[in-house]
PDB file of C-alpha atoms in Angstrom:
ATOM      1  CA  MET A   9      22.603 -15.204   1.619  1.00  0.00           C
ATOM      2  CA  SER A  10      22.186 -13.497  -1.732  1.00  0.00           C
ATOM      3  CA  LYS A  11      22.070  -9.712  -1.993  1.00  0.00           C
ATOM      4  CA  SER A  12      18.514  -9.762  -3.379  1.00  0.00           C
ATOM      5  CA  ILE A  13      17.268 -11.665  -0.319  1.00  0.00           C
ATOM      6  CA  GLN A  14      19.006  -9.194   2.031  1.00  0.00           C
ATOM      7  CA  THR A  15      17.423  -6.296   0.123  1.00  0.00           C
ATOM      8  CA  ARG A  16      13.962  -7.838   0.385  1.00  0.00           C
ATOM      9  CA  ASN A  17      14.361  -8.383   4.098  1.00  0.00           C
ATOM     10  CA  ALA A  18      15.581  -4.798   4.579  1.00  0.00           C
ATOM     11  CA  VAL A  19      12.486  -3.456   2.834  1.00  0.00           C
ATOM     12  CA  ILE A  20      10.145  -5.624   4.894  1.00  0.00           C
ATOM     13  CA  GLU A  21      11.905  -4.609   8.102  1.00  0.00           C
ATOM     14  CA  ALA A  22      11.712  -0.915   7.166  1.00  0.00           C
ATOM     15  CA  ILE A  23       7.977  -1.230   6.502  1.00  0.00           C
ATOM     16  CA  LYS A  24       7.358  -3.017   9.797  1.00  0.00           C
ATOM     17  CA  ASN A  25       9.632  -0.786  11.900  1.00  0.00           C
ATOM     18  CA  ARG A  26       8.565   2.654  10.644  1.00  0.00           C
ATOM     19  CA  ARG A  27       6.514   4.612  13.161  1.00  0.00           C
ATOM     20  CA  THR A  28       4.372   7.711  13.048  1.00  0.00           C
ATOM     21  CA  VAL A  29       6.247  10.278  15.110  1.00  0.00           C
ATOM     22  CA  LYS A  30       4.380  13.139  16.760  1.00  0.00           C
ATOM     23  CA  LYS A  31       7.070  14.489  19.091  1.00  0.00           C
ATOM     24  CA  PHE A  32      10.166  15.923  17.470  1.00  0.00           C
ATOM     25  CA  LYS A  33      13.436  17.380  18.647  1.00  0.00           C
ATOM     26  CA  LYS A  34      13.889  21.040  17.730  1.00  0.00           C
ATOM     27  CA  ASP A  35      16.804  20.293  15.368  1.00  0.00           C
ATOM     28  CA  ALA A  36      16.173  21.367  11.781  1.00  0.00           C
ATOM     29  CA  VAL A  37      16.100  18.777   9.023  1.00  0.00           C
ATOM     30  CA  PRO A  38      18.410  20.034   6.248  1.00  0.00           C
ATOM     31  CA  THR A  39      16.509  21.011   3.109  1.00  0.00           C
ATOM     32  CA  ASP A  40      19.058  19.141   0.993  1.00  0.00           C
ATOM     33  CA  LYS A  41      18.233  15.961   2.925  1.00  0.00           C
ATOM     34  CA  ILE A  42      14.487  16.451   2.337  1.00  0.00           C
ATOM     35  CA  ILE A  43      15.112  16.943  -1.387  1.00  0.00           C
ATOM     36  CA  GLU A  44      17.249  13.791  -1.425  1.00  0.00           C
ATOM     37  CA  LEU A  45      14.371  11.888   0.202  1.00  0.00           C
ATOM     38  CA  LEU A  46      11.908  13.312  -2.345  1.00  0.00           C
ATOM     39  CA  ASP A  47      14.219  12.225  -5.154  1.00  0.00           C
ATOM     40  CA  ALA A  48      13.879   8.675  -3.820  1.00  0.00           C
ATOM     41  CA  ALA A  49      10.127   9.011  -3.273  1.00  0.00           C
ATOM     42  CA  VAL A  50       9.398  10.019  -6.871  1.00  0.00           C
ATOM     43  CA  TRP A  51      10.276   6.489  -7.927  1.00  0.00           C
ATOM     44  CA  ALA A  52       6.725   5.563  -6.922  1.00  0.00           C
ATOM     45  CA  PRO A  53       4.835   3.675  -9.603  1.00  0.00           C
ATOM     46  CA  ASN A  54       2.793   6.106 -11.675  1.00  0.00           C
ATOM     47  CA  HIS A  55       0.970   5.230 -14.857  1.00  0.00           C
ATOM     48  CA  LYS A  56       2.652   6.570 -18.012  1.00  0.00           C
ATOM     49  CA  LEU A  57       5.062   8.528 -15.785  1.00  0.00           C
ATOM     50  CA  ARG A  58       2.528  11.341 -15.377  1.00  0.00           C
ATOM     51  CA  GLU A  59       4.217  12.374 -12.111  1.00  0.00           C
ATOM     52  CA  PRO A  60       1.011  14.065 -10.886  1.00  0.00           C
ATOM     53  CA  TRP A  61       2.574  15.620  -7.783  1.00  0.00           C
ATOM     54  CA  ARG A  62       4.164  18.747  -6.444  1.00  0.00           C
ATOM     55  CA  PHE A  63       5.389  19.770  -3.012  1.00  0.00           C
ATOM     56  CA  LEU A  64       5.299  22.817  -0.751  1.00  0.00           C
ATOM     57  CA  LEU A  65       7.985  22.693   1.934  1.00  0.00           C
ATOM     58  CA  PHE A  66       7.917  24.890   5.032  1.00  0.00           C
ATOM     59  CA  THR A  67      11.015  25.122   7.215  1.00  0.00           C
ATOM     60  CA  GLY A  68      12.413  27.738   9.591  1.00  0.00           C
ATOM     61  CA  ASP A  69      10.560  31.033   9.227  1.00  0.00           C
ATOM     62  CA  GLY A  70       8.678  29.575   6.264  1.00  0.00           C
ATOM     63  CA  ARG A  71       6.488  27.714   8.769  1.00  0.00           C
ATOM     64  CA  LYS A  72       4.928  31.090   9.641  1.00  0.00           C
ATOM     65  CA  LYS A  73       3.428  31.294   6.138  1.00  0.00           C
ATOM     66  CA  LEU A  74       1.766  27.917   6.629  1.00  0.00           C
ATOM     67  CA  ALA A  75       0.555  28.929  10.092  1.00  0.00           C
ATOM     68  CA  GLN A  76      -0.907  32.147   8.635  1.00  0.00           C
ATOM     69  CA  ALA A  77      -2.785  30.146   6.001  1.00  0.00           C
ATOM     70  CA  ILE A  78      -4.206  27.922   8.744  1.00  0.00           C
ATOM     71  CA  ASP A  79      -5.153  31.026  10.777  1.00  0.00           C
ATOM     72  CA  ALA A  80      -6.932  32.491   7.725  1.00  0.00           C
ATOM     73  CA  GLU A  81      -9.306  29.533   7.808  1.00  0.00           C
ATOM     74  CA  MET A  82      -9.374  28.538  11.470  1.00  0.00           C
ATOM     75  CA  GLY A  83      -8.895  31.915  13.144  1.00  0.00           C
ATOM     76  CA  GLU A  84      -5.979  32.796  15.355  1.00  0.00           C
ATOM     77  CA  ASP A  85      -5.325  30.873  18.558  1.00  0.00           C
ATOM     78  CA  ASN A  86      -5.957  27.460  17.014  1.00  0.00           C
ATOM     79  CA  LYS A  87      -3.880  24.459  18.017  1.00  0.00           C
ATOM     80  CA  PHE A  88      -2.902  23.562  14.467  1.00  0.00           C
ATOM     81  CA  SER A  89      -0.983  26.721  13.590  1.00  0.00           C
ATOM     82  CA  ALA A  90       0.625  26.765  17.037  1.00  0.00           C
ATOM     83  CA  ASN A  91       1.785  23.168  16.462  1.00  0.00           C
ATOM     84  CA  ILE A  92       3.150  23.971  12.986  1.00  0.00           C
ATOM     85  CA  LYS A  93       5.591  26.436  14.509  1.00  0.00           C
ATOM     86  CA  GLN A  94       7.017  23.642  16.713  1.00  0.00           C
ATOM     87  CA  VAL A  95       7.538  21.037  13.982  1.00  0.00           C
ATOM     88  CA  PRO A  96      10.975  21.297  12.311  1.00  0.00           C
ATOM     89  CA  ALA A  97       9.584  20.898   8.756  1.00  0.00           C
ATOM     90  CA  VAL A  98       6.173  20.496   7.175  1.00  0.00           C
ATOM     91  CA  MET A  99       5.476  19.529   3.580  1.00  0.00           C
ATOM     92  CA  LEU A 100       2.231  19.630   1.652  1.00  0.00           C
ATOM     93  CA  VAL A 101       1.932  16.973  -1.042  1.00  0.00           C
ATOM     94  CA  VAL A 102      -0.330  18.134  -3.851  1.00  0.00           C
ATOM     95  CA  LEU A 103      -2.035  16.042  -6.535  1.00  0.00           C
ATOM     96  CA  GLU A 104      -2.689  17.557  -9.949  1.00  0.00           C
ATOM     97  CA  GLU A 105      -6.245  16.299 -10.444  1.00  0.00           C
ATOM     98  CA  ASP A 106      -7.368  14.869 -13.758  1.00  0.00           C
ATOM     99  CA  PRO A 107     -11.107  15.119 -14.556  1.00  0.00           C
ATOM    100  CA  ARG A 108     -11.211  11.537 -15.879  1.00  0.00           C
ATOM    101  CA  GLN A 109     -12.095   9.292 -12.925  1.00  0.00           C
ATOM    102  CA  ASN A 110      -9.855   6.377 -13.897  1.00  0.00           C
ATOM    103  CA  ILE A 111      -6.841   8.689 -14.336  1.00  0.00           C
ATOM    104  CA  TRP A 112      -7.691  10.507 -11.084  1.00  0.00           C
ATOM    105  CA  ASP A 113      -7.770   7.167  -9.247  1.00  0.00           C
ATOM    106  CA  GLU A 114      -4.434   6.071 -10.733  1.00  0.00           C
ATOM    107  CA  ASP A 115      -2.841   9.426  -9.909  1.00  0.00           C
ATOM    108  CA  PHE A 116      -4.191   9.465  -6.345  1.00  0.00           C
ATOM    109  CA  ALA A 117      -2.736   5.992  -5.817  1.00  0.00           C
ATOM    110  CA  ALA A 118       0.596   7.110  -7.289  1.00  0.00           C
ATOM    111  CA  VAL A 119       0.828  10.140  -5.008  1.00  0.00           C
ATOM    112  CA  SER A 120      -0.103   7.996  -2.008  1.00  0.00           C
ATOM    113  CA  ALA A 121       2.655   5.549  -2.974  1.00  0.00           C
ATOM    114  CA  LEU A 122       5.046   8.498  -3.231  1.00  0.00           C
ATOM    115  CA  VAL A 123       4.113   9.563   0.297  1.00  0.00           C
ATOM    116  CA  GLN A 124       4.778   6.048   1.612  1.00  0.00           C
ATOM    117  CA  ASN A 125       8.129   6.010  -0.201  1.00  0.00           C
ATOM    118  CA  PHE A 126       8.980   9.346   1.421  1.00  0.00           C
ATOM    119  CA  LEU A 127       8.003   8.124   4.890  1.00  0.00           C
ATOM    120  CA  LEU A 128      10.147   5.008   4.517  1.00  0.00           C
ATOM    121  CA  ALA A 129      13.100   6.913   3.047  1.00  0.00           C
ATOM    122  CA  ALA A 130      12.912   9.439   5.890  1.00  0.00           C
ATOM    123  CA  TRP A 131      12.777   6.656   8.473  1.00  0.00           C
ATOM    124  CA  SER A 132      15.876   5.081   6.913  1.00  0.00           C
ATOM    125  CA  GLU A 133      17.663   8.389   7.634  1.00  0.00           C
ATOM    126  CA  GLU A 134      16.367   8.473  11.246  1.00  0.00           C
ATOM    127  CA  ILE A 135      13.858  11.216  10.412  1.00  0.00           C
ATOM    128  CA  GLY A 136      10.401  10.764  11.872  1.00  0.00           C
ATOM    129  CA  THR A 137       7.232  11.677  10.017  1.00  0.00           C
ATOM    130  CA  PHE A 138       3.530  12.145  10.611  1.00  0.00           C
ATOM    131  CA  TRP A 139       1.121  12.109   7.636  1.00  0.00           C
ATOM    132  CA  VAL A 140      -1.715  14.489   8.548  1.00  0.00           C
ATOM    133  CA  THR A 141      -5.000  15.304   6.837  1.00  0.00           C
ATOM    134  CA  LYS A 142      -7.286  18.016   8.173  1.00  0.00           C
ATOM    135  CA  PRO A 143     -10.532  19.602   6.934  1.00  0.00           C
ATOM    136  CA  PHE A 144      -8.875  23.016   6.465  1.00  0.00           C
ATOM    137  CA  LEU A 145      -6.792  21.564   3.616  1.00  0.00           C
ATOM    138  CA  TYR A 146      -9.912  21.931   1.434  1.00  0.00           C
ATOM    139  CA  ALA A 147     -10.697  25.531   2.439  1.00  0.00           C
ATOM    140  CA  PRO A 148     -10.114  28.342  -0.079  1.00  0.00           C
ATOM    141  CA  LYS A 149      -8.904  30.664   2.701  1.00  0.00           C
ATOM    142  CA  PHE A 150      -6.149  28.153   3.438  1.00  0.00           C
ATOM    143  CA  ARG A 151      -5.334  27.229  -0.152  1.00  0.00           C
ATOM    144  CA  GLU A 152      -5.251  30.622  -1.870  1.00  0.00           C
ATOM    145  CA  PRO A 153      -2.346  32.190   0.071  1.00  0.00           C
ATOM    146  CA  LEU A 154      -0.268  29.082  -0.679  1.00  0.00           C
ATOM    147  CA  GLY A 155      -0.975  29.103  -4.423  1.00  0.00           C
ATOM    148  CA  ILE A 156      -2.942  25.868  -4.433  1.00  0.00           C
ATOM    149  CA  GLU A 157      -5.165  26.048  -7.470  1.00  0.00           C
ATOM    150  CA  ALA A 158      -8.576  24.668  -8.337  1.00  0.00           C
ATOM    151  CA  GLY A 159      -7.969  21.217  -9.776  1.00  0.00           C
ATOM    152  CA  GLU A 160      -5.365  20.391  -7.161  1.00  0.00           C
ATOM    153  CA  LYS A 161      -5.903  18.193  -4.126  1.00  0.00           C
ATOM    154  CA  ILE A 162      -3.713  18.239  -1.049  1.00  0.00           C
ATOM    155  CA  ILE A 163      -3.056  14.596  -0.262  1.00  0.00           C
ATOM    156  CA  GLY A 164      -1.765  15.570   3.139  1.00  0.00           C
ATOM    157  CA  MET A 165       0.705  17.409   5.283  1.00  0.00           C
ATOM    158  CA  ILE A 166       3.832  15.579   6.336  1.00  0.00           C
ATOM    159  CA  TYR A 167       5.330  16.731   9.619  1.00  0.00           C
ATOM    160  CA  MET A 168       8.968  15.735   9.865  1.00  0.00           C
ATOM    161  CA  GLY A 169      11.888  15.981  12.218  1.00  0.00           C
ATOM    162  CA  TYR A 170      14.253  13.984  14.335  1.00  0.00           C
ATOM    163  CA  PRO A 171      12.179  11.886  16.766  1.00  0.00           C
ATOM    164  CA  ASP A 172      12.057  12.908  20.392  1.00  0.00           C
ATOM    165  CA  VAL A 173       9.738   9.994  21.201  1.00  0.00           C
ATOM    166  CA  ILE A 174       9.318   6.880  19.060  1.00  0.00           C
ATOM    167  CA  PRO A 175       6.008   5.154  19.763  1.00  0.00           C
ATOM    168  CA  SER A 176       5.853   1.415  20.181  1.00  0.00           C
ATOM    169  CA  ALA A 177       4.371  -0.762  17.463  1.00  0.00           C
ATOM    170  CA  LYS A 178       0.634  -1.357  17.378  1.00  0.00           C
ATOM    171  CA  GLU A 179      -0.724  -4.700  16.284  1.00  0.00           C
ATOM    172  CA  ARG A 180      -2.085  -5.093  12.790  1.00  0.00           C
ATOM    173  CA  THR A 181      -4.775  -7.487  11.634  1.00  0.00           C
ATOM    174  CA  PRO A 182      -3.111 -10.342   9.770  1.00  0.00           C
ATOM    175  CA  ALA A 183      -3.706 -10.046   6.035  1.00  0.00           C
ATOM    176  CA  LYS A 184      -5.099 -13.591   5.900  1.00  0.00           C
ATOM    177  CA  ASP A 185      -8.006 -12.384   8.051  1.00  0.00           C
ATOM    178  CA  LYS A 186      -8.970  -9.971   5.268  1.00  0.00           C
ATOM    179  CA  LEU A 187      -8.076 -12.167   2.328  1.00  0.00           C
ATOM    180  CA  THR A 188     -10.546 -13.753  -0.054  1.00  0.00           C
ATOM    181  CA  LEU A 189      -8.682 -16.398  -2.011  1.00  0.00           C
ATOM    182  CA  PHE A 190      -9.871 -17.838  -5.325  1.00  0.00           C
ATOM    183  CA  GLU A 191      -7.978 -20.979  -6.363  1.00  0.00           C
TER     184      GLU A 191
END
């Protein structure tokens, strides 16, 4: 079998085998490893190499800063900030928004592709992830203490760590059931 065929199969298998992990071991994920995964993720397709992304990474005691930002919006004693303190690492992925709709759409797609690349790269290193979006990500009380400016959109929070529990696969609708073919 040729190397290109093996590579294609490895990619397909990685896509099909990746799982959203919500229960992590307490072991820290080394920051160098996360940066290595980001260096792979930035190879996402992005029009004219605009690279419209940036990242905020919270590990160790740094998770307290994220929890405080959540508390500023949600009030203390909320389940989200309590959960943040239990997750080994959390990263915010931020889109630099362009006011032109077509550019905004292209950039949003590029950042989403980057997130998928990151999730797959992490999985290949036996690191589980959970891509989270919550209403507080839009709130000024949450954004300001973290330096997230007007004109930036948080695409999501990525929880990451070594899986304690790996969920089983859930069925997907076959693509042909959602395909309109013009021949």
